[in-house]
């Protein structure tokens, strides 16, 4: 522990561990940069990888991927393309074959894998773990618990199934809210999660009356994802409100318990330092730079007045109250959901410069065109949100490798959230239908997002 010898270029693994955090820390002993000796790679000799039959290579390798939804098997088989920027992994032939054999032998249902991991963590801690402890130990994306509409995959459902807690009598009450919980699990905003935990404390102590909750927009951001489930429970045509969501939480103990576990797990996620905004957001807009949000959450944060009734599906949204022009960009346009008319040229040319194309019908005399020109003149503001892909296209079907073998599909984690890249300052506009806009970001985008956005060029 605490070893820092940059010259180390070979690591021998001789310590068994079930903790992915410890595993990555061990690996990190050899990943220190050392320019004086020209070190450009690390050799890893693993002497404990097969010491027990239940050892899972897939978990270890998956912990190092930048995108947890990518199939580890396809990465091992076809080359590691989903690593953090500047990183690579090379497996020699026999090692690759043994790793693939291990991954395929461990193929079981998602529920069985999660149950096994929970039980192992229980043995190590000598007590029932929380979702927060499980996520930290296994580096699991919290959305995995809500990937399907199976309440037995929820955290309280798994704990009961593992025999670590009494059966949850109200578990069926969770079923209508599984997709809502998955959406809430998409955010990486720890401040919003901490706010949600305080709100649940107030709710359970009776401090929130029948008139509704806080005027803080963070409450809308958290509760608006319950909208679809609530709409099915109300008479046709009845509008859903924040108060309906609060009442649902008051009535359903299982929903409160699950949301508490989820928010507690989100509140401890390591997402890096939050930079100071180069252009200050309005004080009532509760968003943090470089954190992830669903479409509903980010529009609720800007006070979109129809958010409890509908969600605009286009690539832009205008919020008059803040003179805010919101840009929603999907960088990977290869999905089947995109047509030739919606494959706009959106890409980064540097960490602080972005090229964006407006919707196809936009020209300088349309409302959107005038708004863009107004922002260039200092009237209003443009805010950029990006995601790698929609999140559904690769999950819909399996792919095939160049050799014709069926490749494992991505985990189905629902619609991908957007990362908030902050203020976009347009400086050049060319063409019409669509308008091509080049501008600067008030804050440089993180390295991993620049790599993704630059590839879209």
Tab-separated table of C-alpha atoms in Angstrom:
chain	number	residue	atom	x	y	z
A	1	UNK	CA	0.000	0.000	0.000
A	2	UNK	CA	1.168	3.514	-0.785
A	3	UNK	CA	3.877	2.356	-3.182
A	4	UNK	CA	4.863	5.013	-5.723
A	5	UNK	CA	7.772	3.903	-7.907
A	6	UNK	CA	7.222	5.386	-11.399
A	7	UNK	CA	9.956	3.205	-12.936
A	8	UNK	CA	7.946	-0.011	-12.337
A	9	UNK	CA	7.099	-1.495	-15.747
A	10	UNK	CA	6.069	-5.037	-14.720
A	11	UNK	CA	3.518	-6.091	-12.097
A	12	UNK	CA	2.988	-9.628	-10.765
A	13	UNK	CA	-0.501	-10.248	-9.360
A	14	UNK	CA	-0.178	-12.678	-6.426
A	15	UNK	CA	-2.925	-11.430	-4.110
A	16	UNK	CA	-6.472	-12.820	-4.467
A	17	UNK	CA	-9.173	-10.154	-4.065
A	18	UNK	CA	-12.885	-9.848	-4.796
A	19	UNK	CA	-12.696	-6.061	-4.633
A	20	UNK	CA	-12.523	-4.383	-8.033
A	21	UNK	CA	-11.301	-1.226	-6.323
A	22	UNK	CA	-8.324	-3.081	-4.822
A	23	UNK	CA	-7.724	-4.783	-8.180
A	24	UNK	CA	-7.499	-1.448	-10.009
A	25	UNK	CA	-5.308	-0.005	-7.236
A	26	UNK	CA	-2.906	-2.944	-7.646
A	27	UNK	CA	-2.814	-2.359	-11.385
A	28	UNK	CA	-2.205	1.339	-10.782
A	29	UNK	CA	1.129	0.604	-9.045
A	30	UNK	CA	2.599	0.116	-12.501
A	31	UNK	CA	0.694	2.792	-14.378
A	32	UNK	CA	2.701	5.792	-13.145
A	33	UNK	CA	4.145	7.815	-16.012
A	34	UNK	CA	7.945	7.885	-16.140
A	35	UNK	CA	9.331	9.951	-19.068
A	36	UNK	CA	13.006	9.714	-17.939
A	37	UNK	CA	13.166	5.984	-18.784
A	38	UNK	CA	10.838	6.176	-21.785
A	39	UNK	CA	8.295	3.792	-20.225
A	40	UNK	CA	5.380	3.372	-22.622
A	41	UNK	CA	3.548	0.293	-21.331
A	42	UNK	CA	3.016	-1.989	-18.345
A	43	UNK	CA	3.409	-5.775	-18.441
A	44	UNK	CA	1.026	-7.652	-16.105
A	45	UNK	CA	1.646	-11.272	-15.112
A	46	UNK	CA	-1.430	-12.603	-13.309
A	47	UNK	CA	-0.685	-15.647	-11.142
A	48	UNK	CA	-4.003	-15.696	-9.268
A	49	UNK	CA	-6.510	-15.251	-12.072
A	50	UNK	CA	-7.599	-18.894	-12.088
A	51	UNK	CA	-7.028	-19.878	-8.485
A	52	UNK	CA	-10.789	-20.294	-7.943
A	53	UNK	CA	-13.337	-21.416	-10.510
A	54	UNK	CA	-15.714	-18.543	-9.718
A	55	UNK	CA	-13.086	-15.909	-10.580
A	56	UNK	CA	-14.528	-13.518	-13.170
A	57	UNK	CA	-12.127	-11.974	-15.664
A	58	UNK	CA	-15.046	-10.055	-17.155
A	59	UNK	CA	-15.571	-8.055	-13.962
A	60	UNK	CA	-11.881	-7.102	-13.755
A	61	UNK	CA	-11.592	-5.989	-17.355
A	62	UNK	CA	-14.995	-4.287	-17.269
A	63	UNK	CA	-13.829	-2.157	-14.330
A	64	UNK	CA	-11.242	-0.547	-16.606
A	65	UNK	CA	-13.604	0.363	-19.462
A	66	UNK	CA	-14.723	3.961	-19.890
A	67	UNK	CA	-18.182	2.742	-20.953
A	68	UNK	CA	-19.586	0.129	-18.528
A	69	UNK	CA	-22.339	-0.869	-20.986
A	70	UNK	CA	-19.920	-2.228	-23.614
A	71	UNK	CA	-19.673	-6.024	-23.990
A	72	UNK	CA	-16.428	-7.129	-22.317
A	73	UNK	CA	-16.392	-10.307	-24.409
A	74	UNK	CA	-16.395	-8.333	-27.660
A	75	UNK	CA	-13.631	-6.067	-26.318
A	76	UNK	CA	-11.410	-9.063	-25.494
A	77	UNK	CA	-12.173	-10.776	-28.787
A	78	UNK	CA	-11.863	-7.814	-31.159
A	79	UNK	CA	-9.598	-5.333	-29.375
A	80	UNK	CA	-10.125	-2.844	-26.576
A	81	UNK	CA	-11.759	0.276	-28.038
A	82	UNK	CA	-13.686	1.464	-24.962
A	83	UNK	CA	-10.769	2.268	-22.658
A	84	UNK	CA	-10.089	5.735	-21.221
A	85	UNK	CA	-8.194	8.136	-23.531
A	86	UNK	CA	-4.573	7.183	-24.127
A	87	UNK	CA	-4.939	3.650	-22.728
A	88	UNK	CA	-4.603	0.268	-24.428
A	89	UNK	CA	-4.622	-3.404	-23.425
A	90	UNK	CA	-2.849	-6.156	-25.346
A	91	UNK	CA	-3.476	-9.804	-24.459
A	92	UNK	CA	-1.159	-12.454	-25.879
A	93	UNK	CA	-3.005	-15.206	-27.767
A	94	UNK	CA	-3.231	-17.923	-25.095
A	95	UNK	CA	-4.172	-15.410	-22.403
A	96	UNK	CA	-6.925	-14.031	-24.644
A	97	UNK	CA	-8.283	-17.522	-25.285
A	98	UNK	CA	-8.329	-18.353	-21.567
A	99	UNK	CA	-9.978	-15.055	-20.665
A	100	UNK	CA	-12.669	-15.600	-23.305
A	101	UNK	CA	-13.253	-19.141	-22.062
A	102	UNK	CA	-13.638	-17.824	-18.523
A	103	UNK	CA	-16.124	-15.128	-19.587
A	104	UNK	CA	-18.228	-17.578	-21.613
A	105	UNK	CA	-18.207	-20.195	-18.845
A	106	UNK	CA	-19.498	-17.580	-16.414
A	107	UNK	CA	-22.429	-16.622	-18.618
A	108	UNK	CA	-25.518	-16.733	-16.440
A	109	UNK	CA	-28.633	-14.700	-15.966
A	110	UNK	CA	-28.109	-11.150	-14.835
A	111	UNK	CA	-29.990	-11.846	-11.609
A	112	UNK	CA	-27.769	-14.814	-10.729
A	113	UNK	CA	-24.604	-12.792	-11.311
A	114	UNK	CA	-25.803	-9.944	-9.128
A	115	UNK	CA	-26.944	-12.308	-6.372
A	116	UNK	CA	-23.572	-14.051	-6.347
A	117	UNK	CA	-21.697	-10.732	-6.146
A	118	UNK	CA	-23.934	-9.499	-3.309
A	119	UNK	CA	-23.377	-12.687	-1.322
A	120	UNK	CA	-19.601	-12.462	-1.772
A	121	UNK	CA	-19.615	-8.861	-0.565
A	122	UNK	CA	-21.776	-9.916	2.393
A	123	UNK	CA	-19.154	-12.517	3.344
A	124	UNK	CA	-16.381	-9.941	3.153
A	125	UNK	CA	-18.202	-7.241	5.128
A	126	UNK	CA	-19.837	-9.736	7.531
A	127	UNK	CA	-23.091	-7.783	7.220
A	128	UNK	CA	-25.680	-6.914	4.603
A	129	UNK	CA	-24.196	-4.383	2.154
A	130	UNK	CA	-25.947	-1.254	0.930
A	131	UNK	CA	-26.295	-0.450	-2.769
A	132	UNK	CA	-23.709	2.274	-2.219
A	133	UNK	CA	-21.166	-0.249	-0.901
A	134	UNK	CA	-21.944	-2.676	-3.722
A	135	UNK	CA	-21.533	-0.015	-6.424
A	136	UNK	CA	-18.251	1.160	-4.893
A	137	UNK	CA	-16.835	-2.372	-4.548
A	138	UNK	CA	-17.869	-3.687	-7.960
A	139	UNK	CA	-17.948	-0.456	-9.997
A	140	UNK	CA	-21.411	-1.394	-11.201
A	141	UNK	CA	-23.553	1.127	-13.066
A	142	UNK	CA	-26.644	1.619	-10.806
A	143	UNK	CA	-28.883	1.446	-13.890
A	144	UNK	CA	-28.236	-2.309	-14.038
A	145	UNK	CA	-30.755	-2.854	-11.221
A	146	UNK	CA	-33.515	-1.393	-13.395
A	147	UNK	CA	-32.412	-2.656	-16.805
A	148	UNK	CA	-35.562	-4.755	-17.012
A	149	UNK	CA	-39.058	-4.365	-15.590
A	150	UNK	CA	-38.319	-7.225	-13.185
A	151	UNK	CA	-38.722	-5.976	-9.611
A	152	UNK	CA	-36.631	-8.932	-8.445
A	153	UNK	CA	-33.634	-7.115	-9.977
A	154	UNK	CA	-34.213	-4.007	-7.862
A	155	UNK	CA	-31.857	-3.600	-4.930
A	156	UNK	CA	-34.405	-4.449	-2.222
A	157	UNK	CA	-35.630	-7.330	-4.402
A	158	UNK	CA	-32.112	-8.781	-4.732
A	159	UNK	CA	-31.362	-8.396	-1.024
A	160	UNK	CA	-34.562	-10.264	-0.168
A	161	UNK	CA	-33.821	-12.932	-2.805
A	162	UNK	CA	-30.315	-13.412	-1.367
A	163	UNK	CA	-31.882	-14.105	2.031
A	164	UNK	CA	-30.250	-11.035	3.577
A	165	UNK	CA	-33.528	-9.296	4.435
A	166	UNK	CA	-37.157	-10.307	4.987
A	167	UNK	CA	-39.267	-10.506	1.795
A	168	UNK	CA	-40.495	-7.055	0.806
A	169	UNK	CA	-44.308	-7.220	0.946
A	170	UNK	CA	-44.722	-4.104	-1.173
A	171	UNK	CA	-42.199	-5.114	-3.828
A	172	UNK	CA	-44.828	-5.253	-6.588
A	173	UNK	CA	-45.435	-1.541	-6.052
A	174	UNK	CA	-42.047	-0.896	-7.661
A	175	UNK	CA	-42.931	-2.426	-11.029
A	176	UNK	CA	-44.552	0.681	-12.602
A	177	UNK	CA	-41.543	2.789	-11.536
A	178	UNK	CA	-38.630	0.639	-12.778
A	179	UNK	CA	-37.978	2.761	-15.892
A	180	UNK	CA	-38.257	5.927	-13.775
A	181	UNK	CA	-35.668	4.595	-11.326
A	182	UNK	CA	-33.394	3.697	-14.255
A	183	UNK	CA	-33.644	7.276	-15.513
A	184	UNK	CA	-32.866	8.688	-12.057
A	185	UNK	CA	-29.881	6.310	-11.871
A	186	UNK	CA	-28.512	7.925	-15.057
A	187	UNK	CA	-27.477	11.143	-13.345
A	188	UNK	CA	-24.009	11.618	-11.873
A	189	UNK	CA	-24.935	14.817	-9.998
A	190	UNK	CA	-24.015	14.099	-6.382
A	191	UNK	CA	-25.485	17.390	-5.163
A	192	UNK	CA	-28.866	16.500	-6.653
A	193	UNK	CA	-28.718	13.050	-5.036
A	194	UNK	CA	-27.891	14.576	-1.640
A	195	UNK	CA	-30.818	16.972	-2.067
A	196	UNK	CA	-33.068	13.975	-2.796
A	197	UNK	CA	-31.948	12.226	0.393
A	198	UNK	CA	-32.815	15.316	2.442
A	199	UNK	CA	-36.191	15.450	0.713
A	200	UNK	CA	-36.897	11.797	1.627
A	201	UNK	CA	-35.960	12.582	5.246
A	202	UNK	CA	-38.485	15.434	5.251
A	203	UNK	CA	-41.093	13.244	3.602
A	204	UNK	CA	-40.752	10.463	6.160
A	205	UNK	CA	-40.715	12.873	9.092
A	206	UNK	CA	-43.936	14.494	7.891
A	207	UNK	CA	-42.354	17.916	7.305
A	208	UNK	CA	-43.781	18.105	3.759
A	209	UNK	CA	-47.463	18.955	3.798
A	210	UNK	CA	-50.264	18.156	1.391
A	211	UNK	CA	-49.691	21.385	-0.547
A	212	UNK	CA	-46.527	20.085	-2.191
A	213	UNK	CA	-42.771	20.165	-1.925
A	214	UNK	CA	-39.936	22.621	-2.271
A	215	UNK	CA	-39.839	25.257	-4.994
A	216	UNK	CA	-36.262	24.143	-5.646
A	217	UNK	CA	-36.102	22.834	-9.225
A	218	UNK	CA	-33.981	19.911	-8.065
A	219	UNK	CA	-37.214	18.375	-6.800
A	220	UNK	CA	-38.728	18.571	-10.272
A	221	UNK	CA	-35.512	17.082	-11.704
A	222	UNK	CA	-35.815	14.046	-9.437
A	223	UNK	CA	-39.566	13.500	-9.484
A	224	UNK	CA	-40.405	14.276	-13.116
A	225	UNK	CA	-39.118	10.847	-14.125
A	226	UNK	CA	-42.117	9.350	-12.263
A	227	UNK	CA	-44.412	11.153	-14.699
A	228	UNK	CA	-45.051	8.287	-17.144
A	229	UNK	CA	-45.898	5.789	-14.403
A	230	UNK	CA	-48.225	8.248	-12.679
A	231	UNK	CA	-50.025	9.091	-15.927
A	232	UNK	CA	-51.128	5.453	-16.245
A	233	UNK	CA	-52.646	5.553	-12.773
A	234	UNK	CA	-54.704	8.728	-13.264
A	235	UNK	CA	-57.930	9.091	-15.260
A	236	UNK	CA	-57.344	9.715	-18.958
A	237	UNK	CA	-56.570	13.357	-19.672
A	238	UNK	CA	-55.757	14.219	-16.045
A	239	UNK	CA	-52.499	16.212	-15.906
A	240	UNK	CA	-49.698	14.870	-13.730
A	241	UNK	CA	-48.172	17.249	-11.185
A	242	UNK	CA	-45.272	17.298	-8.762
A	243	UNK	CA	-47.797	16.767	-5.965
A	244	UNK	CA	-48.893	13.463	-7.550
A	245	UNK	CA	-45.281	12.267	-7.419
A	246	UNK	CA	-44.928	13.306	-3.776
A	247	UNK	CA	-48.123	11.448	-2.863
A	248	UNK	CA	-46.888	8.315	-4.641
A	249	UNK	CA	-43.723	8.366	-2.536
A	250	UNK	CA	-45.749	8.929	0.622
A	251	UNK	CA	-47.979	5.956	-0.182
A	252	UNK	CA	-45.332	3.437	-1.303
A	253	UNK	CA	-42.762	2.499	1.310
A	254	UNK	CA	-40.911	0.191	-1.101
A	255	UNK	CA	-40.487	3.036	-3.619
A	256	UNK	CA	-39.062	5.294	-0.909
A	257	UNK	CA	-36.698	2.561	0.308
A	258	UNK	CA	-35.423	1.823	-3.202
A	259	UNK	CA	-34.984	5.489	-4.073
A	260	UNK	CA	-33.058	6.070	-0.850
A	261	UNK	CA	-30.648	3.250	-1.669
A	262	UNK	CA	-30.242	4.587	-5.219
A	263	UNK	CA	-29.673	8.229	-4.253
A	264	UNK	CA	-27.201	7.176	-1.580
A	265	UNK	CA	-25.246	5.220	-4.232
A	266	UNK	CA	-25.291	8.193	-6.641
A	267	UNK	CA	-24.153	10.582	-3.909
A	268	UNK	CA	-20.841	8.725	-3.585
A	269	UNK	CA	-20.037	8.278	-7.284
A	270	UNK	CA	-16.546	9.464	-8.207
A	271	UNK	CA	-16.991	11.766	-11.204
A	272	UNK	CA	-14.002	14.082	-10.917
A	273	UNK	CA	-13.832	17.715	-9.800
A	274	UNK	CA	-16.584	20.045	-10.948
A	275	UNK	CA	-15.064	23.075	-12.725
A	276	UNK	CA	-16.223	26.608	-12.122
A	277	UNK	CA	-18.546	27.637	-14.972
A	278	UNK	CA	-16.974	30.000	-17.472
A	279	UNK	CA	-20.433	31.507	-18.025
A	280	UNK	CA	-22.514	31.463	-14.850
A	281	UNK	CA	-25.811	29.630	-14.929
A	282	UNK	CA	-28.912	31.369	-13.555
A	283	UNK	CA	-28.984	30.708	-9.796
A	284	UNK	CA	-32.220	28.708	-9.995
A	285	UNK	CA	-30.860	26.272	-12.617
A	286	UNK	CA	-29.435	23.368	-10.517
A	287	UNK	CA	-27.025	21.788	-13.009
A	288	UNK	CA	-23.320	21.002	-12.646
A	289	UNK	CA	-20.818	21.117	-15.477
A	290	UNK	CA	-19.687	17.782	-16.923
A	291	UNK	CA	-22.347	15.792	-15.074
A	292	UNK	CA	-24.989	13.611	-16.758
A	293	UNK	CA	-28.732	14.240	-16.933
A	294	UNK	CA	-31.718	12.823	-18.766
A	295	UNK	CA	-33.642	15.030	-21.175
A	296	UNK	CA	-36.458	15.405	-18.640
A	297	UNK	CA	-34.045	16.363	-15.865
A	298	UNK	CA	-32.169	19.039	-17.778
A	299	UNK	CA	-35.365	20.646	-19.082
A	300	UNK	CA	-36.861	20.596	-15.585
A	301	UNK	CA	-33.685	22.290	-14.322
A	302	UNK	CA	-34.238	25.144	-16.791
A	303	UNK	CA	-37.878	25.458	-15.718
A	304	UNK	CA	-39.446	24.143	-18.932
A	305	UNK	CA	-43.070	25.017	-18.145
A	306	UNK	CA	-44.616	21.944	-19.819
A	307	UNK	CA	-42.267	19.383	-18.311
A	308	UNK	CA	-44.995	17.592	-16.321
A	309	UNK	CA	-47.096	17.215	-19.489
A	310	UNK	CA	-44.661	16.511	-22.314
A	311	UNK	CA	-41.024	16.412	-23.360
A	312	UNK	CA	-39.855	18.016	-26.635
A	313	UNK	CA	-38.141	15.382	-28.765
A	314	UNK	CA	-36.131	17.585	-31.125
A	315	UNK	CA	-32.483	18.446	-30.932
A	316	UNK	CA	-33.123	21.959	-29.619
A	317	UNK	CA	-35.377	23.596	-27.045
A	318	UNK	CA	-36.049	27.250	-26.259
A	319	UNK	CA	-36.746	28.351	-22.677
A	320	UNK	CA	-38.018	31.960	-22.777
A	321	UNK	CA	-37.716	32.508	-19.013
A	322	UNK	CA	-33.923	32.287	-19.271
A	323	UNK	CA	-33.501	33.238	-22.952
A	324	UNK	CA	-31.831	29.819	-23.069
A	325	UNK	CA	-31.299	27.916	-26.314
A	326	UNK	CA	-30.651	24.279	-25.355
A	327	UNK	CA	-28.674	22.115	-27.806
A	328	UNK	CA	-29.144	18.344	-27.441
A	329	UNK	CA	-26.494	16.543	-29.491
A	330	UNK	CA	-26.036	12.816	-30.140
A	331	UNK	CA	-22.519	12.355	-31.498
A	332	UNK	CA	-22.837	8.828	-32.924
A	333	UNK	CA	-25.247	9.145	-35.855
A	334	UNK	CA	-24.840	5.537	-37.001
A	335	UNK	CA	-27.946	4.252	-35.235
A	336	UNK	CA	-30.995	3.137	-37.201
A	337	UNK	CA	-33.014	5.873	-35.489
A	338	UNK	CA	-31.160	8.502	-37.564
A	339	UNK	CA	-32.051	9.328	-41.157
A	340	UNK	CA	-29.963	11.166	-43.732
A	341	UNK	CA	-31.817	14.366	-42.742
A	342	UNK	CA	-30.893	14.000	-39.064
A	343	UNK	CA	-27.224	13.031	-39.391
A	344	UNK	CA	-25.965	16.521	-38.640
A	345	UNK	CA	-22.261	17.314	-38.518
A	346	UNK	CA	-21.688	17.812	-34.808
A	347	UNK	CA	-18.101	17.425	-33.610
A	348	UNK	CA	-15.269	18.953	-31.598
A	349	UNK	CA	-12.249	20.499	-33.313
A	350	UNK	CA	-10.482	21.105	-29.987
A	351	UNK	CA	-11.436	20.714	-26.312
A	352	UNK	CA	-12.753	24.298	-26.400
A	353	UNK	CA	-14.198	24.505	-29.923
A	354	UNK	CA	-17.323	22.769	-31.243
A	355	UNK	CA	-19.013	22.615	-34.637
A	356	UNK	CA	-22.798	22.204	-34.583
A	357	UNK	CA	-25.510	22.035	-37.221
A	358	UNK	CA	-29.010	23.270	-36.527
A	359	UNK	CA	-32.204	21.321	-37.382
A	360	UNK	CA	-32.590	20.835	-41.146
A	361	UNK	CA	-35.267	23.485	-41.730
A	362	UNK	CA	-33.477	26.262	-39.827
A	363	UNK	CA	-32.362	29.397	-41.664
A	364	UNK	CA	-31.584	32.913	-40.534
A	365	UNK	CA	-35.194	34.101	-40.807
A	366	UNK	CA	-36.759	31.318	-38.712
A	367	UNK	CA	-37.256	31.660	-34.958
A	368	UNK	CA	-34.358	29.320	-34.202
A	369	UNK	CA	-32.113	31.082	-36.704
A	370	UNK	CA	-32.845	34.486	-35.174
A	371	UNK	CA	-32.188	33.132	-31.683
A	372	UNK	CA	-28.766	31.863	-32.731
A	373	UNK	CA	-27.916	35.252	-34.244
A	374	UNK	CA	-29.215	36.993	-31.108
A	375	UNK	CA	-26.849	34.950	-28.946
A	376	UNK	CA	-23.944	36.044	-31.160
A	377	UNK	CA	-24.978	39.627	-30.372
A	378	UNK	CA	-25.024	38.983	-26.636
A	379	UNK	CA	-28.774	38.480	-26.264
A	380	UNK	CA	-29.479	35.099	-24.674
A	381	UNK	CA	-27.312	32.049	-24.169
A	382	UNK	CA	-26.753	28.648	-25.792
A	383	UNK	CA	-26.123	25.600	-23.606
A	384	UNK	CA	-24.581	22.392	-24.973
A	385	UNK	CA	-25.530	18.851	-23.901
A	386	UNK	CA	-24.001	15.827	-25.670
A	387	UNK	CA	-24.182	12.047	-25.525
A	388	UNK	CA	-22.260	9.368	-27.386
A	389	UNK	CA	-25.327	7.557	-28.712
A	390	UNK	CA	-29.032	7.131	-28.028
A	391	UNK	CA	-28.405	4.104	-25.810
A	392	UNK	CA	-30.999	1.860	-27.437
A	393	UNK	CA	-29.653	1.098	-30.891
A	394	UNK	CA	-26.831	-1.252	-29.867
A	395	UNK	CA	-28.989	-2.991	-27.310
A	396	UNK	CA	-31.714	-3.810	-29.805
A	397	UNK	CA	-29.828	-6.571	-31.584
A	398	UNK	CA	-26.656	-8.608	-31.409
A	399	UNK	CA	-23.778	-7.768	-33.713
A	400	UNK	CA	-21.433	-10.125	-35.564
A	401	UNK	CA	-17.675	-10.133	-35.483
A	402	UNK	CA	-15.632	-10.003	-38.712
A	403	UNK	CA	-15.313	-13.789	-38.401
A	404	UNK	CA	-19.086	-14.139	-38.419
A	405	UNK	CA	-19.423	-15.077	-34.748
A	406	UNK	CA	-22.322	-13.538	-32.868
A	407	UNK	CA	-21.132	-10.766	-30.564
A	408	UNK	CA	-22.746	-10.188	-27.206
A	409	UNK	CA	-25.053	-7.167	-27.213
A	410	UNK	CA	-24.627	-4.248	-24.846
A	411	UNK	CA	-26.490	-4.286	-21.582
A	412	UNK	CA	-29.892	-2.671	-21.999
A	413	UNK	CA	-29.549	0.390	-19.787
A	414	UNK	CA	-32.231	2.516	-21.405
A	415	UNK	CA	-31.935	5.855	-23.128
A	416	UNK	CA	-28.489	7.382	-22.689
A	417	UNK	CA	-28.247	10.583	-20.629
A	418	UNK	CA	-26.547	13.785	-21.788
A	419	UNK	CA	-23.390	15.296	-20.311
A	420	UNK	CA	-23.628	19.049	-19.675
A	421	UNK	CA	-20.744	20.826	-21.435
A	422	UNK	CA	-21.819	24.312	-20.414
A	423	UNK	CA	-22.125	27.534	-22.394
A	424	UNK	CA	-21.609	27.493	-26.157
A	425	UNK	CA	-20.471	30.846	-27.579
A	426	UNK	CA	-21.158	30.975	-31.348
A	427	UNK	CA	-18.745	33.070	-33.381
A	428	UNK	CA	-19.333	31.955	-36.989
A	429	UNK	CA	-22.477	30.930	-38.890
A	430	UNK	CA	-22.493	29.503	-42.394
A	431	UNK	CA	-25.249	28.305	-44.708
A	432	UNK	CA	-28.948	27.675	-44.248
A	433	UNK	CA	-31.156	24.613	-43.861
A	434	UNK	CA	-29.236	23.632	-41.754
A	435	UNK	CA	-27.113	26.438	-40.337
A	436	UNK	CA	-23.514	25.411	-39.542
A	437	UNK	CA	-22.370	27.086	-36.347
A	438	UNK	CA	-18.799	27.101	-35.011
A	439	UNK	CA	-18.244	28.361	-31.500
A	440	UNK	CA	-16.239	28.199	-28.298
A	441	UNK	CA	-17.014	26.399	-25.068
A	442	UNK	CA	-16.727	28.551	-21.977
A	443	UNK	CA	-15.205	25.482	-20.287
A	444	UNK	CA	-12.990	22.962	-22.093
A	445	UNK	CA	-14.608	19.551	-22.341
A	446	UNK	CA	-13.072	16.629	-20.383
A	447	UNK	CA	-10.480	14.538	-22.259
A	448	UNK	CA	-12.716	11.478	-22.579
A	449	UNK	CA	-15.512	13.529	-24.147
A	450	UNK	CA	-13.148	15.374	-26.467
A	451	UNK	CA	-11.951	12.012	-27.780
A	452	UNK	CA	-15.553	10.930	-28.477
A	453	UNK	CA	-16.573	14.290	-29.951
A	454	UNK	CA	-13.451	14.508	-32.136
A	455	UNK	CA	-14.149	11.055	-33.615
A	456	UNK	CA	-17.546	12.312	-34.785
A	457	UNK	CA	-15.808	14.694	-37.224
